[in-house]
Amino acid sequence: MKLLIIDGHALVFRAYFAFQTANLKNSKTGKPSGAVFGFFKMLFKIIQDFSPTHVAMTFDPGTKLKRSEVFPQYKANRSPMPDDLRPQIGEVIEITREIGFPILQVDGEEADDIIGTLCDLYDKKGNEIIIFSGDKDLFQLLDGNVTLLRGKKGATEFVEINKKWVETEVGVSPKQIPDYMGIVGDTSDNIPGVKGIGEKGASKLISEFSNLETIYKKIEDVKNPSMKTKLLESKENAFLSRDLATLNKQVPLHVNLNDLLLPEYYHPTKVEFFKERGYNVLSRDLGKFSEEKGYSKSDSEKSDSEPKEVKKEEKKINSAKGNYVHIKTLSELKTVLKEISKAKLICVDTETTSKDPMLAEILGVSFSIEEQKGYYVSLSHPKSFFNSINVDIEEALKLLKPILENPKIVKIGQNIKYDLLVLSNYGIEISPISFDTMLASYILHPESRRHGMDDLAEDFLEYKTITYDDLTGTGKKRKELFEVEPERVAEYAAEDADITLRLYNTLKPMIEDHDKNGVLEKIEVPLIFVLKEMEKTGILIDKPYFQKLSKDFQKELQKQIDKIYKVAGKEFNIASTKELQKVLFEDLKLPTEKKTQTGFSTDHSVLESLRDKHPIIEMLLNHRKYSKLLNTYIDVLPLMINPKTGRIHTNYNQTIAVTGRLSSTDPNLQNIPIKDDEGKLIRRGFIAKEDHELLSLDYSQIELRIMAHFSNDKRMLEAYENNLDIHTRTAAALYSVDEALVTSEMRSKAKAVNFSVIYGTTAFGLAQNLRISRTEAKIFIDKYFLEYPGVKKFMDEISNFCMENEFVETLTGRRRYVPEIKSTNRQDVEAAKRVAINSPIQGTSADMIKLAMINIQNTIEKKKLSSRMLLQVHDELVFEVPKKEKETIFAIAKKEMETVLKLKVPIVVQGKFGKNWDEAH
């Protein structure tokens, strides 16, 4: 027999803190789930690593402890349990029972005593016992058969502690641990011990005298006078502490070994249980282990009760493997296309040589028009032993083009913008597109990050797909897709098309029920075509200019390095966190703030807070600024020029930002600094082609105008209706002066207050932003609400609406779910309120510019203009315009941006032309 005993609370707490920074939320409830996830991830890892035959799960009781009756201060100094952890402990216990582990919990008795009792019962010859706990009281149980596991680094690494380890590291035998604890005490449990004697002293005393009785019997033999005095002063505490540290091995448990047999926790019904509870990753990982133990995927359709059997049958078709056809010849393709051409809807997907659609070459195309059926056409797989035949790519594309461009056949896909771009480069313009499963998932769950097809298949279809990593491998053994046998690629690709079609059939009714205002249909899907054109067009950069700029920035960077070394009084590795910590907090003795695992933080926020404390801080911030701009833009952008087009092609993501805003990657052109001179220098390198100019159009104070609309505040409405300066008006109110007396510094601070309030910033946050006292910041906010009472009313109303409904909406009906607003943690609730206040504002702004982009692109195509939309950066659009179209495109774009949504205040768009982005900005 091998018995594993788990200290449940110890494992829960370790899980909670291990995953605290990950901020994990349950996929179904939206509630914090890091402790639950971590508990079972670690539990399964321990079981699978140590292969016990029996498992005992122990928990402390929810009742008063017997030790507290003896010593009322026992554990009295422990910090209150975090609010978000308490319900997770209850869920852990509930799930643990559900998957077959009996819970050992006895009123008044601690888990340690239950563990001691179990060891006393079952520590017989040949029986191995492993304890998971972090409690050193349990060292007293260790012998040849009993070992202890303690959490190490990370969530799933453990160190084994045995009898020899205790004797070597602690310096006493396991049986002497209670006497040792009598002297050293335990601060975590508030066991007093002998004040002033630490671990080394306690170890030395117990080694010499064996136990407390002998120490006090031979107290005159204690050579150290100070130690003797401390022992005499704390004699009562010493024996009390020993009693508190001694385990009770007589807890009435009423269990036998058969009760503790390892349950079949990996049975497919248990895998399904985690899925139903919203723990998809645990379900997936446990599912893999279930298959290793001999269960097939079909076994997951079996259950212990009739209701579950019926439920699984309802979903059975979605989980079934499809019938996939690999098309290798032109005649086969013609036969299949006859069938496909009769379809009203086609799911299409491409397999290529690159994730970058502007560099990708097509390997093949897959289709599905019916669930559980898929086709893959090989077009350009390399000839090899595995592959001697491809369908001629030119002939195949000629056959595919009329179907993919047929206006009567609707096209759908997963992240279909990629396929749109790839096929566009081959002269095929897919149309019409009515649905994208990735975007549908995003509209349904904007807070989620599980919009990839593999995740969606798991979440909505209970289907485990062939993943890209399954196909190509990982790490050093990873292959390129074109190196994989075409037959395997065919199965993978055809499955992708089939599963996407199944997802469409599952998600479409959900969208129809949920997205009543048609955000997917009216905004996100039409935007696909706009973004495709923008990404395909790209933007020119001046390569020689960036090369010169790099040299200038390198010189400036070196100046900062020299200055830093001078004020630090030595040279050191500025990029090394450890070395910088030493310079700042040991050598220069600057005040410390945030603590990390490696010492005190040196992140940007910490340096900002220390800006006035020492001249080195300004130099470090400048060093980081120049390093970041060099490594992110100046030295990198020239390397990203597409060799075919001579331009840079960013990728716009529609499913990243929770608010609905677009994000830009590879390269990210939305994070170039706006206010700094360095940002302007970078923008100067973005240029228009010959006989063209760049046009930048930017919404003016759009989020404040949207706040005026939502809040219906009379003073805000009046300011915008009469084209008054809202920042000057706010400054006059904050400083109690006439508007004519407002200085530029006052206006600047008022501007910060205006925007801070709509983001729900607290007095603490505003104080940090403006570098003023919290009291002054509080006064500013109070005065702001006196000036604009409608804003305060809106904020209260939207918070109450969110509290009741757990979501908020933009003007267009885009929803953002905020379940955290019902948290029991006050800080979570306050953060959720800030989200509820800002999301309708920021989301409406995002929808407004998206709709404007769609309308502008439609007009450009309708009027057959040569102007091209190149970039979207928050509230700004950038165009490349032939000089002869300057007036036309300016008028079209400005009008569309200003009229796309009707607000209660005028929408103002400002714009300029220039040879480069900086001139136009």
mmCIF file of C-alpha atoms in Angstrom, residues 13-251:
data_model
loop_
_atom_site.group_PDB
_atom_site.id
_atom_site.type_symbol
_atom_site.label_atom_id
_atom_site.label_comp_id
_atom_site.label_asym_id
_atom_site.label_seq_id
_atom_site.Cartn_x
_atom_site.Cartn_y
_atom_site.Cartn_z
ATOM 1 C CA PHE A 13 -3.423 28.209 -0.216
ATOM 2 C CA ARG A 14 -0.404 27.204 -2.267
ATOM 3 C CA ALA A 15 -2.585 27.077 -5.384
ATOM 4 C CA TYR A 16 -4.140 30.461 -4.618
ATOM 5 C CA PHE A 17 -0.817 32.275 -4.334
ATOM 6 C CA ALA A 18 0.819 30.352 -7.188
ATOM 7 C CA PHE A 19 -1.867 31.522 -9.630
ATOM 8 C CA GLN A 20 -2.744 34.852 -8.023
ATOM 9 C CA THR A 21 -1.022 37.016 -10.656
ATOM 10 C CA ALA A 22 -2.642 35.026 -13.487
ATOM 11 C CA ASN A 23 -6.042 36.442 -12.417
ATOM 12 C CA LEU A 24 -7.813 33.299 -13.633
ATOM 13 C CA LYS A 25 -11.601 33.398 -14.027
ATOM 14 C CA ASN A 26 -14.041 30.532 -14.503
ATOM 15 C CA SER A 27 -15.104 30.393 -18.169
ATOM 16 C CA LYS A 28 -18.791 29.980 -17.242
ATOM 17 C CA THR A 29 -19.283 32.065 -14.097
ATOM 18 C CA GLY A 30 -16.581 34.673 -14.608
ATOM 19 C CA LYS A 31 -15.643 34.307 -10.908
ATOM 20 C CA PRO A 32 -12.042 33.947 -9.622
ATOM 21 C CA SER A 33 -10.859 30.365 -10.069
ATOM 22 C CA GLY A 34 -7.073 30.338 -9.599
ATOM 23 C CA ALA A 35 -7.196 28.413 -6.306
ATOM 24 C CA VAL A 36 -9.574 25.771 -7.669
ATOM 25 C CA PHE A 37 -7.636 25.387 -10.917
ATOM 26 C CA GLY A 38 -4.273 25.254 -9.137
ATOM 27 C CA PHE A 39 -5.506 22.825 -6.467
ATOM 28 C CA PHE A 40 -6.567 20.171 -8.937
ATOM 29 C CA LYS A 41 -3.652 20.787 -11.288
ATOM 30 C CA MET A 42 -1.262 20.143 -8.391
ATOM 31 C CA LEU A 43 -3.311 17.285 -6.954
ATOM 32 C CA PHE A 44 -3.344 15.395 -10.255
ATOM 33 C CA LYS A 45 0.372 16.079 -10.741
ATOM 34 C CA ILE A 46 1.207 14.641 -7.291
ATOM 35 C CA ILE A 47 -0.960 11.566 -7.848
ATOM 36 C CA GLN A 48 0.454 10.939 -11.318
ATOM 37 C CA ASP A 49 4.054 11.452 -10.140
ATOM 38 C CA PHE A 50 3.863 9.301 -6.987
ATOM 39 C CA SER A 51 1.261 6.677 -8.009
ATOM 40 C CA PRO A 52 -0.430 6.093 -4.621
ATOM 41 C CA THR A 53 -2.857 3.218 -4.149
ATOM 42 C CA HIS A 54 -4.811 5.151 -1.498
ATOM 43 C CA VAL A 55 -5.509 8.863 -0.959
ATOM 44 C CA ALA A 56 -6.757 10.686 2.141
ATOM 45 C CA MET A 57 -7.940 14.276 1.727
ATOM 46 C CA THR A 58 -7.888 16.207 5.013
ATOM 47 C CA PHE A 59 -9.238 19.674 5.789
ATOM 48 C CA ASP A 60 -9.364 21.854 8.883
ATOM 49 C CA PRO A 61 -12.871 22.136 10.339
ATOM 50 C CA GLY A 62 -14.996 25.246 10.203
ATOM 51 C CA THR A 63 -15.508 24.980 13.974
ATOM 52 C CA LYS A 64 -13.506 26.200 16.967
ATOM 53 C CA LEU A 65 -10.238 24.284 17.431
ATOM 54 C CA LYS A 66 -9.498 22.334 20.607
ATOM 55 C CA ARG A 67 -6.074 23.983 20.853
ATOM 56 C CA SER A 68 -7.812 27.366 21.029
ATOM 57 C CA GLU A 69 -9.551 26.219 24.199
ATOM 58 C CA VAL A 70 -6.130 25.510 25.727
ATOM 59 C CA PHE A 71 -4.513 28.670 24.339
ATOM 60 C CA PRO A 72 -7.028 31.310 23.115
ATOM 61 C CA GLN A 73 -4.295 33.165 21.164
ATOM 62 C CA TYR A 74 -3.604 30.078 19.030
ATOM 63 C CA LYS A 75 -3.480 31.173 15.348
ATOM 64 C CA ALA A 76 -4.911 34.543 16.419
ATOM 65 C CA ASN A 77 -2.330 36.555 14.445
ATOM 66 C CA ARG A 78 -3.224 35.040 11.064
ATOM 67 C CA SER A 79 -4.318 37.472 8.354
ATOM 68 C CA PRO A 80 -7.973 37.251 7.326
ATOM 69 C CA MET A 81 -8.608 34.903 4.433
ATOM 70 C CA PRO A 82 -8.835 36.798 1.100
ATOM 71 C CA ASP A 83 -12.485 37.354 0.124
ATOM 72 C CA ASP A 84 -12.051 35.686 -3.258
ATOM 73 C CA LEU A 85 -10.459 32.578 -1.697
ATOM 74 C CA ARG A 86 -13.204 31.621 0.767
ATOM 75 C CA PRO A 87 -15.794 30.526 -1.852
ATOM 76 C CA GLN A 88 -13.085 28.701 -3.779
ATOM 77 C CA ILE A 89 -12.285 26.499 -0.768
ATOM 78 C CA GLY A 90 -15.936 25.485 -0.640
ATOM 79 C CA GLU A 91 -15.846 24.697 -4.361
ATOM 80 C CA VAL A 92 -12.643 22.661 -3.972
ATOM 81 C CA ILE A 93 -14.241 20.515 -1.256
ATOM 82 C CA GLU A 94 -17.406 20.084 -3.322
ATOM 83 C CA ILE A 95 -15.533 19.055 -6.483
ATOM 84 C CA THR A 96 -13.168 16.794 -4.531
ATOM 85 C CA ARG A 97 -16.132 14.844 -3.185
ATOM 86 C CA GLU A 98 -17.810 14.782 -6.605
ATOM 87 C CA ILE A 99 -14.829 13.157 -8.321
ATOM 88 C CA GLY A 100 -14.597 10.435 -5.707
ATOM 89 C CA PHE A 101 -12.235 11.519 -2.919
ATOM 90 C CA PRO A 102 -13.674 11.198 0.615
ATOM 91 C CA ILE A 103 -13.099 14.287 2.774
ATOM 92 C CA LEU A 104 -11.702 13.736 6.266
ATOM 93 C CA GLN A 105 -12.851 16.642 8.440
ATOM 94 C CA VAL A 106 -13.593 16.450 12.188
ATOM 95 C CA ASP A 107 -15.066 19.183 14.404
ATOM 96 C CA GLY A 108 -12.422 20.793 16.592
ATOM 97 C CA GLU A 109 -9.578 18.751 15.105
ATOM 98 C CA GLU A 110 -6.979 20.163 12.742
ATOM 99 C CA ALA A 111 -5.899 18.465 9.536
ATOM 100 C CA ASP A 112 -2.472 17.894 11.125
ATOM 101 C CA ASP A 113 -4.029 15.742 13.834
ATOM 102 C CA ILE A 114 -5.997 13.739 11.289
ATOM 103 C CA ILE A 115 -2.750 13.205 9.387
ATOM 104 C CA GLY A 116 -1.027 12.094 12.601
ATOM 105 C CA THR A 117 -3.850 9.646 13.337
ATOM 106 C CA LEU A 118 -3.680 8.186 9.820
ATOM 107 C CA CYS A 119 0.069 7.692 10.133
ATOM 108 C CA ASP A 120 -0.350 6.016 13.487
ATOM 109 C CA LEU A 121 -2.983 3.660 12.017
ATOM 110 C CA TYR A 122 -1.242 2.733 8.778
ATOM 111 C CA ASP A 123 2.489 3.172 9.319
ATOM 112 C CA LYS A 124 3.022 -0.555 9.370
ATOM 113 C CA LYS A 125 5.788 -2.525 7.777
ATOM 114 C CA GLY A 126 5.621 -2.322 4.022
ATOM 115 C CA ASN A 127 3.113 0.533 3.992
ATOM 116 C CA GLU A 128 4.502 3.716 2.470
ATOM 117 C CA ILE A 129 2.961 7.050 3.450
ATOM 118 C CA ILE A 130 3.497 10.367 1.649
ATOM 119 C CA ILE A 131 2.169 13.589 3.206
ATOM 120 C CA PHE A 132 1.651 16.812 1.264
ATOM 121 C CA SER A 133 1.856 19.789 3.615
ATOM 122 C CA GLY A 134 3.983 22.817 4.379
ATOM 123 C CA ASP A 135 3.614 22.436 8.144
ATOM 124 C CA LYS A 136 6.824 21.636 9.975
ATOM 125 C CA ASP A 137 4.836 20.206 12.932
ATOM 126 C CA LEU A 138 4.429 17.147 10.721
ATOM 127 C CA PHE A 139 8.187 16.487 10.774
ATOM 128 C CA GLN A 140 7.501 14.549 13.998
ATOM 129 C CA LEU A 141 5.752 11.848 11.916
ATOM 130 C CA LEU A 142 8.648 11.098 9.600
ATOM 131 C CA ASP A 143 10.363 7.729 9.784
ATOM 132 C CA GLY A 144 11.540 5.086 7.334
ATOM 133 C CA ASN A 145 8.078 4.642 5.834
ATOM 134 C CA VAL A 146 6.741 8.224 6.066
ATOM 135 C CA THR A 147 7.954 11.138 3.937
ATOM 136 C CA LEU A 148 6.651 14.640 3.455
ATOM 137 C CA LEU A 149 6.189 16.652 0.254
ATOM 138 C CA ARG A 150 6.581 20.401 0.315
ATOM 139 C CA GLY A 151 5.838 22.790 -2.519
ATOM 140 C CA LYS A 152 8.947 24.098 -4.191
ATOM 141 C CA LYS A 153 9.349 26.571 -7.051
ATOM 142 C CA GLY A 154 6.399 26.904 -9.427
ATOM 143 C CA ALA A 155 3.009 25.310 -9.041
ATOM 144 C CA THR A 156 3.887 21.680 -9.707
ATOM 145 C CA GLU A 157 7.396 21.219 -8.288
ATOM 146 C CA PHE A 158 7.892 19.551 -4.913
ATOM 147 C CA VAL A 159 10.710 18.644 -2.563
ATOM 148 C CA GLU A 160 10.694 15.404 -0.555
ATOM 149 C CA ILE A 161 11.542 15.629 3.146
ATOM 150 C CA ASN A 162 12.450 12.496 5.096
ATOM 151 C CA LYS A 163 13.849 11.550 8.488
ATOM 152 C CA LYS A 164 17.450 12.082 7.410
ATOM 153 C CA TRP A 165 16.631 15.544 6.002
ATOM 154 C CA VAL A 166 15.160 16.591 9.386
ATOM 155 C CA GLU A 167 18.178 15.324 11.272
ATOM 156 C CA THR A 168 20.563 17.142 8.896
ATOM 157 C CA GLU A 169 18.682 20.400 8.261
ATOM 158 C CA VAL A 170 16.898 20.912 11.603
ATOM 159 C CA GLY A 171 19.491 19.191 13.752
ATOM 160 C CA VAL A 172 17.110 17.027 15.790
ATOM 161 C CA SER A 173 15.307 13.723 15.251
ATOM 162 C CA PRO A 174 11.650 13.687 14.124
ATOM 163 C CA LYS A 175 10.566 12.462 17.568
ATOM 164 C CA GLN A 176 12.237 15.538 19.133
ATOM 165 C CA ILE A 177 10.324 18.004 16.941
ATOM 166 C CA PRO A 178 7.642 18.798 19.616
ATOM 167 C CA ASP A 179 10.367 19.657 22.155
ATOM 168 C CA TYR A 180 12.217 21.674 19.509
ATOM 169 C CA MET A 181 8.966 23.534 18.677
ATOM 170 C CA GLY A 182 8.474 24.124 22.406
ATOM 171 C CA ILE A 183 11.571 26.313 22.303
ATOM 172 C CA VAL A 184 11.511 27.821 18.826
ATOM 173 C CA GLY A 185 7.725 28.302 18.667
ATOM 174 C CA ASP A 186 5.814 28.909 15.437
ATOM 175 C CA THR A 187 4.931 32.453 14.417
ATOM 176 C CA SER A 188 2.449 31.244 11.778
ATOM 177 C CA ASP A 189 0.345 29.514 14.473
ATOM 178 C CA ASN A 190 1.173 32.102 17.176
ATOM 179 C CA ILE A 191 2.881 29.432 19.303
ATOM 180 C CA PRO A 192 5.095 31.534 21.607
ATOM 181 C CA GLY A 193 8.036 29.235 22.333
ATOM 182 C CA VAL A 194 10.959 30.660 24.330
ATOM 183 C CA LYS A 195 11.363 34.293 23.477
ATOM 184 C CA GLY A 196 14.849 35.132 22.218
ATOM 185 C CA ILE A 197 15.995 31.611 21.303
ATOM 186 C CA GLY A 198 15.983 30.814 17.620
ATOM 187 C CA GLU A 199 16.312 27.685 15.514
ATOM 188 C CA LYS A 200 20.062 27.188 16.008
ATOM 189 C CA GLY A 201 19.821 27.650 19.768
ATOM 190 C CA ALA A 202 16.832 25.310 20.028
ATOM 191 C CA SER A 203 18.564 22.673 17.931
ATOM 192 C CA LYS A 204 21.691 22.866 20.049
ATOM 193 C CA LEU A 205 19.732 22.556 23.317
ATOM 194 C CA ILE A 206 17.666 19.557 22.166
ATOM 195 C CA SER A 207 20.757 17.802 20.775
ATOM 196 C CA GLU A 208 22.525 18.245 24.104
ATOM 197 C CA PHE A 209 19.643 17.600 26.535
ATOM 198 C CA SER A 210 17.266 15.489 24.422
ATOM 199 C CA ASN A 211 13.980 17.057 25.670
ATOM 200 C CA LEU A 212 12.423 19.904 27.674
ATOM 201 C CA GLU A 213 12.201 17.951 30.929
ATOM 202 C CA THR A 214 15.939 17.284 30.914
ATOM 203 C CA ILE A 215 16.746 20.881 29.958
ATOM 204 C CA TYR A 216 14.869 22.276 32.950
ATOM 205 C CA LYS A 217 16.049 19.467 35.255
ATOM 206 C CA LYS A 218 19.652 20.336 34.349
ATOM 207 C CA ILE A 219 19.131 24.066 33.800
ATOM 208 C CA GLU A 220 22.343 24.863 35.666
ATOM 209 C CA ASP A 221 24.264 22.942 33.009
ATOM 210 C CA VAL A 222 23.185 25.416 30.328
ATOM 211 C CA LYS A 223 26.427 27.291 29.823
ATOM 212 C CA ASN A 224 25.098 30.409 28.100
ATOM 213 C CA PRO A 225 23.801 32.739 30.888
ATOM 214 C CA SER A 226 21.518 34.664 28.512
ATOM 215 C CA MET A 227 19.987 31.457 27.174
ATOM 216 C CA LYS A 228 19.486 30.134 30.718
ATOM 217 C CA THR A 229 17.632 33.336 31.701
ATOM 218 C CA LYS A 230 15.383 33.156 28.634
ATOM 219 C CA LEU A 231 14.562 29.518 29.314
ATOM 220 C CA LEU A 232 13.624 30.238 32.931
ATOM 221 C CA GLU A 233 11.503 33.280 31.983
ATOM 222 C CA SER A 234 9.565 31.278 29.365
ATOM 223 C CA LYS A 235 9.323 27.886 31.095
ATOM 224 C CA GLU A 236 5.524 27.882 31.095
ATOM 225 C CA ASN A 237 5.424 28.931 27.442
ATOM 226 C CA ALA A 238 7.928 26.238 26.479
ATOM 227 C CA PHE A 239 5.788 23.374 27.799
ATOM 228 C CA LEU A 240 2.599 24.997 26.504
ATOM 229 C CA SER A 241 4.187 25.359 23.084
ATOM 230 C CA ARG A 242 5.319 21.745 23.072
ATOM 231 C CA ASP A 243 1.778 20.634 23.924
ATOM 232 C CA LEU A 244 0.364 22.788 21.120
ATOM 233 C CA ALA A 245 2.898 21.381 18.637
ATOM 234 C CA THR A 246 2.333 17.758 19.637
ATOM 235 C CA LEU A 247 -0.068 16.005 17.278
ATOM 236 C CA ASN A 248 -3.154 14.235 18.567
ATOM 237 C CA LYS A 249 -3.044 10.753 17.040
ATOM 238 C CA GLN A 250 -6.365 9.605 18.503
ATOM 239 C CA VAL A 251 -8.839 11.492 16.284
#
